[in-house]
PDB file of C-alpha atoms and ligand atoms in Angstrom:
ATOM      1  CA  UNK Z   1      10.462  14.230  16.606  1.00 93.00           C
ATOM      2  CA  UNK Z   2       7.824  12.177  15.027  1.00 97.00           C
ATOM      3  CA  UNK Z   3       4.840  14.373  14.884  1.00 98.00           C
ATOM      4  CA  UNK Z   4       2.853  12.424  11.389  1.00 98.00           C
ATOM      5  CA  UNK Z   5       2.574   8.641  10.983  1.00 98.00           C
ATOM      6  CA  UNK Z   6       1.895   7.991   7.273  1.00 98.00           C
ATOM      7  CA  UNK Z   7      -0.245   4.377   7.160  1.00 98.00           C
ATOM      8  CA  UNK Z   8       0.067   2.375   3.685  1.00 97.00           C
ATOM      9  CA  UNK Z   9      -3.247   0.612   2.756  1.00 97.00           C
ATOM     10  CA  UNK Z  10      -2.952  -3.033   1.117  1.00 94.00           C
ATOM     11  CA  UNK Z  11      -1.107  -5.025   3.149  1.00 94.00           C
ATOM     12  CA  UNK Z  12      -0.487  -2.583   5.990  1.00 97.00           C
ATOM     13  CA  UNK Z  13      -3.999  -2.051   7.081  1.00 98.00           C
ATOM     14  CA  UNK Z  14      -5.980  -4.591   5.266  1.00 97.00           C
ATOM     15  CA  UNK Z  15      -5.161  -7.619   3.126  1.00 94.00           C
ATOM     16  CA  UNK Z  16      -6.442  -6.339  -0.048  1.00 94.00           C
ATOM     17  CA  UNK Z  17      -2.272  -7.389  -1.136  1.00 88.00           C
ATOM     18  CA  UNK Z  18      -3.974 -11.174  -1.326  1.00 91.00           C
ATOM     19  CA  UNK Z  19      -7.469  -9.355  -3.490  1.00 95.00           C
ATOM     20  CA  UNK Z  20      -4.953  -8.092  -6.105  1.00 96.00           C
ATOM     21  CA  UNK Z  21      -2.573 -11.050  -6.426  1.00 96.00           C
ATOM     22  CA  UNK Z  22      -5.674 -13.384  -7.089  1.00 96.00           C
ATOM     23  CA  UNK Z  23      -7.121 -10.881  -9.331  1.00 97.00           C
ATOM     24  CA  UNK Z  24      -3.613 -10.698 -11.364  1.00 98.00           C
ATOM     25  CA  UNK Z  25      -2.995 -14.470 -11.103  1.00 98.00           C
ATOM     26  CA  UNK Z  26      -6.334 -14.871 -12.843  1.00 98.00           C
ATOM     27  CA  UNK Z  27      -5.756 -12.364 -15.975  1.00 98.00           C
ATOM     28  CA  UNK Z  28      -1.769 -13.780 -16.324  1.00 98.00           C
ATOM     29  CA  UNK Z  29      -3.437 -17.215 -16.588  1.00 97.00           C
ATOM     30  CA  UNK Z  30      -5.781 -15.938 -19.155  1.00 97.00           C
ATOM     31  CA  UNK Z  31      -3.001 -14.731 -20.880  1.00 97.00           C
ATOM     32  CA  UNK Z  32      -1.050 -18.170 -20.535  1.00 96.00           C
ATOM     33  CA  UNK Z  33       1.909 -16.400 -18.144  1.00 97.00           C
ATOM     34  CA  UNK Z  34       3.006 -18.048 -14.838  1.00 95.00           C
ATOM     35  CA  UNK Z  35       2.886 -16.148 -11.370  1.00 96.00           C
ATOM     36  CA  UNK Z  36       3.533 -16.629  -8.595  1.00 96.00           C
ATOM     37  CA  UNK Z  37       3.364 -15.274  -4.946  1.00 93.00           C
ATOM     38  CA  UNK Z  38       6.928 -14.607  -5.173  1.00 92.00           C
ATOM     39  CA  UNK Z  39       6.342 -12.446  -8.449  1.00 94.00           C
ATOM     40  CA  UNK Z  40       4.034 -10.951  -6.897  1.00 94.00           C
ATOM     41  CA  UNK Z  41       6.088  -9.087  -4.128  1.00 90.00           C
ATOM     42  CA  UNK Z  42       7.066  -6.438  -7.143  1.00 92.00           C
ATOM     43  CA  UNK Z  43       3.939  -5.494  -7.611  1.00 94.00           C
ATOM     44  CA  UNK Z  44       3.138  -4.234  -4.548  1.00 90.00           C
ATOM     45  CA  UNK Z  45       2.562  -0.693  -4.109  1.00 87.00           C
ATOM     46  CA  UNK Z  46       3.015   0.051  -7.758  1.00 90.00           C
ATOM     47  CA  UNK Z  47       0.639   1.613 -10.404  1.00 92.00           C
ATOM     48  CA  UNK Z  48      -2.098  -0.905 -11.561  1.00 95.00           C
ATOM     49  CA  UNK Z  49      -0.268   0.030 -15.248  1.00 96.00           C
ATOM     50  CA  UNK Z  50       3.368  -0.660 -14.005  1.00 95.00           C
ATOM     51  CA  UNK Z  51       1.925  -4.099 -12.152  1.00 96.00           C
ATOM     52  CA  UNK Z  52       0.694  -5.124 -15.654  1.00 98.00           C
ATOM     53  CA  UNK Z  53       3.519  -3.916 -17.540  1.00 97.00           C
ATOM     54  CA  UNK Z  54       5.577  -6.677 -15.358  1.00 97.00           C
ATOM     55  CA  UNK Z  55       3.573  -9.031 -15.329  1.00 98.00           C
ATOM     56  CA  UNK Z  56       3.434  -8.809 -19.393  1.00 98.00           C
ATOM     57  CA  UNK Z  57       7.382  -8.911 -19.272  1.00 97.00           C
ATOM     58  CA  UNK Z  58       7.488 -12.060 -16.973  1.00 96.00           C
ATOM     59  CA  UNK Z  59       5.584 -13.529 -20.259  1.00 96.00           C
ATOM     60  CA  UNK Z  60       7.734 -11.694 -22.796  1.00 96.00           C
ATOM     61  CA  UNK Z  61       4.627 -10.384 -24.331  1.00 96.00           C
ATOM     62  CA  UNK Z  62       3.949  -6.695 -25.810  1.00 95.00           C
ATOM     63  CA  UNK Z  63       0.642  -5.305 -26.103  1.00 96.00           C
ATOM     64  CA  UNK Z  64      -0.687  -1.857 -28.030  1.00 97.00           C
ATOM     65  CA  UNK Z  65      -1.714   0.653 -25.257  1.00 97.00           C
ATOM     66  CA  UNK Z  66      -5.389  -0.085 -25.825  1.00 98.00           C
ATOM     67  CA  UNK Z  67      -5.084  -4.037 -24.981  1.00 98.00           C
ATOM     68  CA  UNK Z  68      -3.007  -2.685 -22.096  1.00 98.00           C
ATOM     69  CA  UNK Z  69      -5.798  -0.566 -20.623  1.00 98.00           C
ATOM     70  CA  UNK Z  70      -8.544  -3.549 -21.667  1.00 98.00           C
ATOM     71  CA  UNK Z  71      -6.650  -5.743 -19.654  1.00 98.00           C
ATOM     72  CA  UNK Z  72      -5.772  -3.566 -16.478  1.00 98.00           C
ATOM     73  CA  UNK Z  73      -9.630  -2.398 -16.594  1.00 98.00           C
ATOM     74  CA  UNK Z  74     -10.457  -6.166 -16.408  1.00 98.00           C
ATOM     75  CA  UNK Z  75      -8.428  -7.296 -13.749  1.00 98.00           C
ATOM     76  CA  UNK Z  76      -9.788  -4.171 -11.821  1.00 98.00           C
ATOM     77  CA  UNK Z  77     -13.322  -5.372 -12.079  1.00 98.00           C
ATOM     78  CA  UNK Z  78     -12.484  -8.662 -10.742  1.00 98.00           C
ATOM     79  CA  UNK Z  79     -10.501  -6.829  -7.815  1.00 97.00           C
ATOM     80  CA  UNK Z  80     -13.634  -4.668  -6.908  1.00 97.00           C
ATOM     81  CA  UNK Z  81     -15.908  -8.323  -7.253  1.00 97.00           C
ATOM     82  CA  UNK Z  82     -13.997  -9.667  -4.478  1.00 96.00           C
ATOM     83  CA  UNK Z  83     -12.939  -6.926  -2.665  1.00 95.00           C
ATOM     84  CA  UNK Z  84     -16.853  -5.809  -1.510  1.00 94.00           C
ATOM     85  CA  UNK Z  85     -17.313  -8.991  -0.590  1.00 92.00           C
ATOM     86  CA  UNK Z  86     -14.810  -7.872   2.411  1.00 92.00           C
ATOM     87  CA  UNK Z  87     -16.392  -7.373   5.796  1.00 90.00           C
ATOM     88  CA  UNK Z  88     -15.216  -4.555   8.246  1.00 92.00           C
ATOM     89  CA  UNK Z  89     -13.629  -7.044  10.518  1.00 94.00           C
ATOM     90  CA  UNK Z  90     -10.753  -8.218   7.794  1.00 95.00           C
ATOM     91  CA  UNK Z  91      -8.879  -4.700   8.975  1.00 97.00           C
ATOM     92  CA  UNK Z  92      -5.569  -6.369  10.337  1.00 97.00           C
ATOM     93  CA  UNK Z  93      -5.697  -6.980  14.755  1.00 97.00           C
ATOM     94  CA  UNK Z  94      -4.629  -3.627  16.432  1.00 97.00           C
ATOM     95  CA  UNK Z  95      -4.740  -1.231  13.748  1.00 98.00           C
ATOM     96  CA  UNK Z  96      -7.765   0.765  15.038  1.00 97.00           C
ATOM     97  CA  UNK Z  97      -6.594   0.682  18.403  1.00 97.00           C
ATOM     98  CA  UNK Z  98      -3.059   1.617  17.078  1.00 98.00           C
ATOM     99  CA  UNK Z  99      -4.108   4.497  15.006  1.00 98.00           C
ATOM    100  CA  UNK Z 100      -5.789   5.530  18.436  1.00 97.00           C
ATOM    101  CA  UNK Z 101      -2.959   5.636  20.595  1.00 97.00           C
ATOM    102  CA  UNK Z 102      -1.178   7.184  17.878  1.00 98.00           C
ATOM    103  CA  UNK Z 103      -3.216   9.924  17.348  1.00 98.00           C
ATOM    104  CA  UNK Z 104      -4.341  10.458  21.293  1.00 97.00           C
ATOM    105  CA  UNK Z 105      -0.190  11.256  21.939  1.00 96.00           C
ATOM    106  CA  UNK Z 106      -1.143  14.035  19.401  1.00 97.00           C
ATOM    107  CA  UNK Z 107       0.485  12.794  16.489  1.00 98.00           C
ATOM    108  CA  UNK Z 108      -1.754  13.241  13.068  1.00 98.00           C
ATOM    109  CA  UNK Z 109      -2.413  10.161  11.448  1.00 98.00           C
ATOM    110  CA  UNK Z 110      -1.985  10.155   7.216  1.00 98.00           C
ATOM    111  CA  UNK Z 111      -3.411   6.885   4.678  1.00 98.00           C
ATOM    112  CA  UNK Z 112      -0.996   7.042   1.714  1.00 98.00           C
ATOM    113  CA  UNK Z 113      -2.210   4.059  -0.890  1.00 96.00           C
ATOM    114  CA  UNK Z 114      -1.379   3.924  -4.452  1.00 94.00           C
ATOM    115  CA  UNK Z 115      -4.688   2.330  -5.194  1.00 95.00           C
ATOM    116  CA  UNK Z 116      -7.016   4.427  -6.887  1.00 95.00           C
ATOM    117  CA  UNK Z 117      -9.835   1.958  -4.425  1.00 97.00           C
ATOM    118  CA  UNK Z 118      -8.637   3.127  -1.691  1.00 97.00           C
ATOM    119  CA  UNK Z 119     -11.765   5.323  -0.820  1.00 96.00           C
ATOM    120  CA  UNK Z 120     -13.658   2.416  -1.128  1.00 96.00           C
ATOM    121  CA  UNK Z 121     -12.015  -0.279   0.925  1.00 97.00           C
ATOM    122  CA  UNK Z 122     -11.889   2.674   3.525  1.00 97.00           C
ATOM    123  CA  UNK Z 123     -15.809   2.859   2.962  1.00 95.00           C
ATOM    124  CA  UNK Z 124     -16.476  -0.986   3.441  1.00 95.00           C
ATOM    125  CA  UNK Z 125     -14.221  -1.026   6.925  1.00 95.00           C
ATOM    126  CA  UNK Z 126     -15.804   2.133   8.631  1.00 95.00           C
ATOM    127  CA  UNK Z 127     -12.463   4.009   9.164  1.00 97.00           C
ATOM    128  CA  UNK Z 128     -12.600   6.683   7.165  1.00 96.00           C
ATOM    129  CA  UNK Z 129     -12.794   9.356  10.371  1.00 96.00           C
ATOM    130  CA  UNK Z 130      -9.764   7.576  11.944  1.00 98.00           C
ATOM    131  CA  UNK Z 131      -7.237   9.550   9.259  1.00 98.00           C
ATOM    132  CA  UNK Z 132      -6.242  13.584   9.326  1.00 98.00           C
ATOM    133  CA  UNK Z 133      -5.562  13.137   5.828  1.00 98.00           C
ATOM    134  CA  UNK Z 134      -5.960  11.025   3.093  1.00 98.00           C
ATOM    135  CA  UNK Z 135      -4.082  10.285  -0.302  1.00 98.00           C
ATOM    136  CA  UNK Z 136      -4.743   7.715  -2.797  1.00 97.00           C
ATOM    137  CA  UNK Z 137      -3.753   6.630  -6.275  1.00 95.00           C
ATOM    138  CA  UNK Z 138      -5.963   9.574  -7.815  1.00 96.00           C
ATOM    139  CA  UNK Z 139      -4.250  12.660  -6.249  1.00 97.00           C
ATOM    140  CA  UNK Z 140      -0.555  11.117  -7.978  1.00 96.00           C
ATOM    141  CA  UNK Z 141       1.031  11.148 -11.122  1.00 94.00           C
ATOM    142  CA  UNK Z 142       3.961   9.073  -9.458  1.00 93.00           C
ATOM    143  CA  UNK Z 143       3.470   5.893  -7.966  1.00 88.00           C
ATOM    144  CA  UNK Z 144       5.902   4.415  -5.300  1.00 93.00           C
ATOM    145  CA  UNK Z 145       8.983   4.091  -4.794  1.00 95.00           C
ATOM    146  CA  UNK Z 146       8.588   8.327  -5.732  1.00 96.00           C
ATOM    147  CA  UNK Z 147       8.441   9.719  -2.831  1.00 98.00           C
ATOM    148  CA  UNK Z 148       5.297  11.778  -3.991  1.00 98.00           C
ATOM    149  CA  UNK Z 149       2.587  10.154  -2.033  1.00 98.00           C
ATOM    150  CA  UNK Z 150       4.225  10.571   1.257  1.00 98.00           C
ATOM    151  CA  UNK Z 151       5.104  14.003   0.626  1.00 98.00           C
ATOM    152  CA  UNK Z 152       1.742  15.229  -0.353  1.00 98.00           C
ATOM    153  CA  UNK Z 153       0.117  13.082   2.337  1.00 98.00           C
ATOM    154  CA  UNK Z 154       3.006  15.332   5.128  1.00 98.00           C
ATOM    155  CA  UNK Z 155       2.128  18.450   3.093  1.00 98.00           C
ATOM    156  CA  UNK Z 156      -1.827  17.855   3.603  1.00 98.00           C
ATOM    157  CA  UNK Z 157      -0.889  17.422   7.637  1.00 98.00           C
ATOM    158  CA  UNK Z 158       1.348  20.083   7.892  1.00 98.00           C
ATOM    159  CA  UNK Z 159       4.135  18.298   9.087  1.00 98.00           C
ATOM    160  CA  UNK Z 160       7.767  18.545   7.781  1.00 98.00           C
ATOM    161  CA  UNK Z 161       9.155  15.183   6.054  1.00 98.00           C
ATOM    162  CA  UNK Z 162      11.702  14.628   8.162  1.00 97.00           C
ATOM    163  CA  UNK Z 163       9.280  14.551  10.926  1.00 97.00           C
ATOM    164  CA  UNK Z 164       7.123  11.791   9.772  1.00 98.00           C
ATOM    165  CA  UNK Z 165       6.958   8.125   9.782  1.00 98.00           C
ATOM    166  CA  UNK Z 166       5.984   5.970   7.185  1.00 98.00           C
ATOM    167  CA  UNK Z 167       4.277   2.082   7.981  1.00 98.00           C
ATOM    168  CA  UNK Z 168       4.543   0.009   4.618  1.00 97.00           C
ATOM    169  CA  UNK Z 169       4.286  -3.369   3.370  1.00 95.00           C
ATOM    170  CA  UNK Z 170       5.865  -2.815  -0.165  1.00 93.00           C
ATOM    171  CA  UNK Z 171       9.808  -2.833  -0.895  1.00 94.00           C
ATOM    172  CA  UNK Z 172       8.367   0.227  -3.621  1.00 94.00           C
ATOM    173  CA  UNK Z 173       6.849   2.048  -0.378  1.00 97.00           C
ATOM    174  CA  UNK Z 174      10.033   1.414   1.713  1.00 98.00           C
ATOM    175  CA  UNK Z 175      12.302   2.920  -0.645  1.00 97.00           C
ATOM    176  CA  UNK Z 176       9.456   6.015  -1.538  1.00 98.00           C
ATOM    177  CA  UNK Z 177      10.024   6.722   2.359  1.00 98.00           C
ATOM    178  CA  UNK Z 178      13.594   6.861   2.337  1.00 98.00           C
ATOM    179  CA  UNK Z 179      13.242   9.002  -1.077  1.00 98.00           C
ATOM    180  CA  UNK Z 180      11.062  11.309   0.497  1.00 98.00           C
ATOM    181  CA  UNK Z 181      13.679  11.340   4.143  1.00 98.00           C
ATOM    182  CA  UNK Z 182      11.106  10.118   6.218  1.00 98.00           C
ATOM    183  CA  UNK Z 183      11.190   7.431   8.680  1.00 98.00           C
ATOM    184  CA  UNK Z 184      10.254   4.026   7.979  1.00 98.00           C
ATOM    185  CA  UNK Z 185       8.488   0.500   9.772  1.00 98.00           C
ATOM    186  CA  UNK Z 186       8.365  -2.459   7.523  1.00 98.00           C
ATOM    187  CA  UNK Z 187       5.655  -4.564   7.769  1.00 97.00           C
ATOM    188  CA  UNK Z 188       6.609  -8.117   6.818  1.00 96.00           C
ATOM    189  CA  UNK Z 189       9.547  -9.755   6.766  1.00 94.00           C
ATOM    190  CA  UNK Z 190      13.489  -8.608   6.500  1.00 95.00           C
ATOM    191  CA  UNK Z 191      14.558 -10.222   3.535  1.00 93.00           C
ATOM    192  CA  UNK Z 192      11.825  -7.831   1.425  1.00 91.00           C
ATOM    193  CA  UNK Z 193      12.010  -4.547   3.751  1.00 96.00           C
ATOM    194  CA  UNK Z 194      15.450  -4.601   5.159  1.00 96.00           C
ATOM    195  CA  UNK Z 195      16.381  -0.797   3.939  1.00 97.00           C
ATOM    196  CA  UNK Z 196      13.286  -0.025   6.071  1.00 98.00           C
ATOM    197  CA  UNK Z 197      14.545   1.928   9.968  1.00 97.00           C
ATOM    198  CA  UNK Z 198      12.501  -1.187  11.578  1.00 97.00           C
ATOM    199  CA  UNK Z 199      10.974  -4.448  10.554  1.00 98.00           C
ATOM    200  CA  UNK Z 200       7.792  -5.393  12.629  1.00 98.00           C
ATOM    201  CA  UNK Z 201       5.703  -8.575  11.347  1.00 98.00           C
ATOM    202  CA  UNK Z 202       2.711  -6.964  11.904  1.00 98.00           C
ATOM    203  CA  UNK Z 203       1.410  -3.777  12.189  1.00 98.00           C
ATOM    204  CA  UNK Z 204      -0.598  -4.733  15.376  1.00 97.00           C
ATOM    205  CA  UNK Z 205       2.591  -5.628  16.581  1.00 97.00           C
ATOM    206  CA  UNK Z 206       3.898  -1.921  16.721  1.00 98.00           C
ATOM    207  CA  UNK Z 207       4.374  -0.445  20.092  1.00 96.00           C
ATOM    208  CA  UNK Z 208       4.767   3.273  21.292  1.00 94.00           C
ATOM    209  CA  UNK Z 209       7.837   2.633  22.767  1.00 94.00           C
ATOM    210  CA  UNK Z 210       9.291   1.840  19.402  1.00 96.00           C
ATOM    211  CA  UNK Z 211       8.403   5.428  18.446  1.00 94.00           C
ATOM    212  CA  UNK Z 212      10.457   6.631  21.007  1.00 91.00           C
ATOM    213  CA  UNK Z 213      13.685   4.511  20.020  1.00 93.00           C
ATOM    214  CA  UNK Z 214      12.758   5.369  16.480  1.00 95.00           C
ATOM    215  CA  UNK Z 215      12.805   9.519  17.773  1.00 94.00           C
ATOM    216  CA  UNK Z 216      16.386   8.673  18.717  1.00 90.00           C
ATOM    217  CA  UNK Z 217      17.975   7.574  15.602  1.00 82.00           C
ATOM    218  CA  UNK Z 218      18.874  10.157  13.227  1.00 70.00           C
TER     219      UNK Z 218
HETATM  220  P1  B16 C 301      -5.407  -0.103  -7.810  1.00 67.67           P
HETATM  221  P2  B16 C 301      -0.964   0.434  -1.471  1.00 67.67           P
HETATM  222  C1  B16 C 301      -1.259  -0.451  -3.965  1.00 67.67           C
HETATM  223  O1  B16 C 301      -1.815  -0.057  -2.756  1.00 67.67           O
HETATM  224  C2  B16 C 301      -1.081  -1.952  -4.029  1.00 67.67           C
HETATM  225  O2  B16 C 301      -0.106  -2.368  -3.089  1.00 67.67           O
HETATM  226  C3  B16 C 301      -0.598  -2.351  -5.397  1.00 67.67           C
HETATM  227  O3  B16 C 301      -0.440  -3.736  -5.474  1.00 67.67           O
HETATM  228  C4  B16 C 301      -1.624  -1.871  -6.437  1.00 67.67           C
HETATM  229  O4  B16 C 301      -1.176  -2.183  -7.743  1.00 67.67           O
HETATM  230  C5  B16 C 301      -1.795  -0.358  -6.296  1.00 67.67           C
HETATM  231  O5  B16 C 301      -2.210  -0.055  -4.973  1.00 67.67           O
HETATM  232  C6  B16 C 301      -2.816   0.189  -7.268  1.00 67.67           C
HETATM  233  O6  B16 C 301      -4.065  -0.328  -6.931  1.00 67.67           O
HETATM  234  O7  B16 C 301      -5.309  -1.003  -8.988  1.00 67.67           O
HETATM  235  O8  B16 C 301      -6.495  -0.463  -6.833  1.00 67.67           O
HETATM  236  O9  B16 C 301      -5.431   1.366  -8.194  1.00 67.67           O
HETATM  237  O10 B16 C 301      -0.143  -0.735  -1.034  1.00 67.67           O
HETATM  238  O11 B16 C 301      -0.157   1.626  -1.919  1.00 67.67           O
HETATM  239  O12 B16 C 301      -2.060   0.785  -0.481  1.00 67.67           O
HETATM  240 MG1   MG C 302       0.996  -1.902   0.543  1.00 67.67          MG
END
């Protein structure tokens, strides 16, 4: 029985996905590398170091740890510029009211992101109070797809693994559910998230009934 729903944040709640592939498009065309949208699909979810270690590889280039850091500290600037420009009402249709419903049929309601902003996109869209629990990208040592995050994030609401289910955007997150044996929603499109136990467009779009056929499957 589903007892823990375990939200992702960029691109799940929010399109801060779009904040981080601008902010990387910029510092790859500083550094004369191509990328694209399509590229961008394996970064998200990921470490900010992994997302520049591929993005470096998509150039061929190899940098000494210290550029590395430079250039991941740079990019994050730019992400934070653009990111508190972001007004509360950018958080995707139906989420709040989702997270409601969710939580008034007594099931505890987790945020798992990877991003070590998370606090503060939480902070500039008011919905801190509408999570049991929180985890973000400075409680981890392992980014997605470990299964870490999601297990800390069942372990903080008390609720066994098997027991929870996981909403994510990212092919990384998808397979960090499946690592940790939770249940999983994909929020996007099939071709990316097809591992996950059900592919939804958008997370608005996610009904209580579908909990119930999810309770079913094993
Ligand atoms: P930061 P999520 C992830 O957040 C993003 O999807 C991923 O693209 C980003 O690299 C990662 O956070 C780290 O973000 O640089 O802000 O620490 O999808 O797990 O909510
Ligand atoms: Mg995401």
């Amino acid at each position: 029985m589903i007892q823990a729903a375990i939200f992702d944040l960029d691109g799940v709640i929010v399109d801060t996905a779009h904040y981080h592939f601008i902010a990387w498009k910029r510092l790859a065309k500083e550094l004369g590398i191509d990328f694209t949208e399509k590229e961008n699909e394996q970064l998200k979810g990921v470490s900010r170091m992994r997302s520049l270690e591929i993005i470096l590889d998509l150039g061929n280039l190899r940098l000494s740890h210290e550029e590395m850091e430079r250039l991941a500290t740079k990019k994050n600037k730019w992400f934070v510029e653009y990111i508190n420009a972001m007004k509360p009402d950018e958080i995707f249709p139906g989420v709040k009211g989702l997270i409601q419903e969710i939580r008034s049929n007594g099931i505890k309601v987790a945020l798992a992101s990877s991003s070590k902003n998370a606090d503060t996109v939480l902070n500039l869209l008011g919905i801190k109070d509408y999570f049991d629990a929180i985890v973000d990208g400075t409680m981890i040592k392992h980014s997605k797809p470990d299964p870490e995050i999601f297990l800390l994030a069942a372990k903080k609401v008390n609720i066994p693994p098997a027991d929870c289910l996981v909403f994510e955007d990212a092919e990384a997150g998808v397979e960090a559910a499946i690592a940790a044996r939770m249940k999983c929603v994909g929020v996007g499109s099939t071709d990316q998230l097809g591992k996950a136990d059900l592919v939804i467009e958008k997370t608005g779009d996610f009904k209580m009934e579908q909990l119930q056929i999810l309770n079913l499957k094993s």
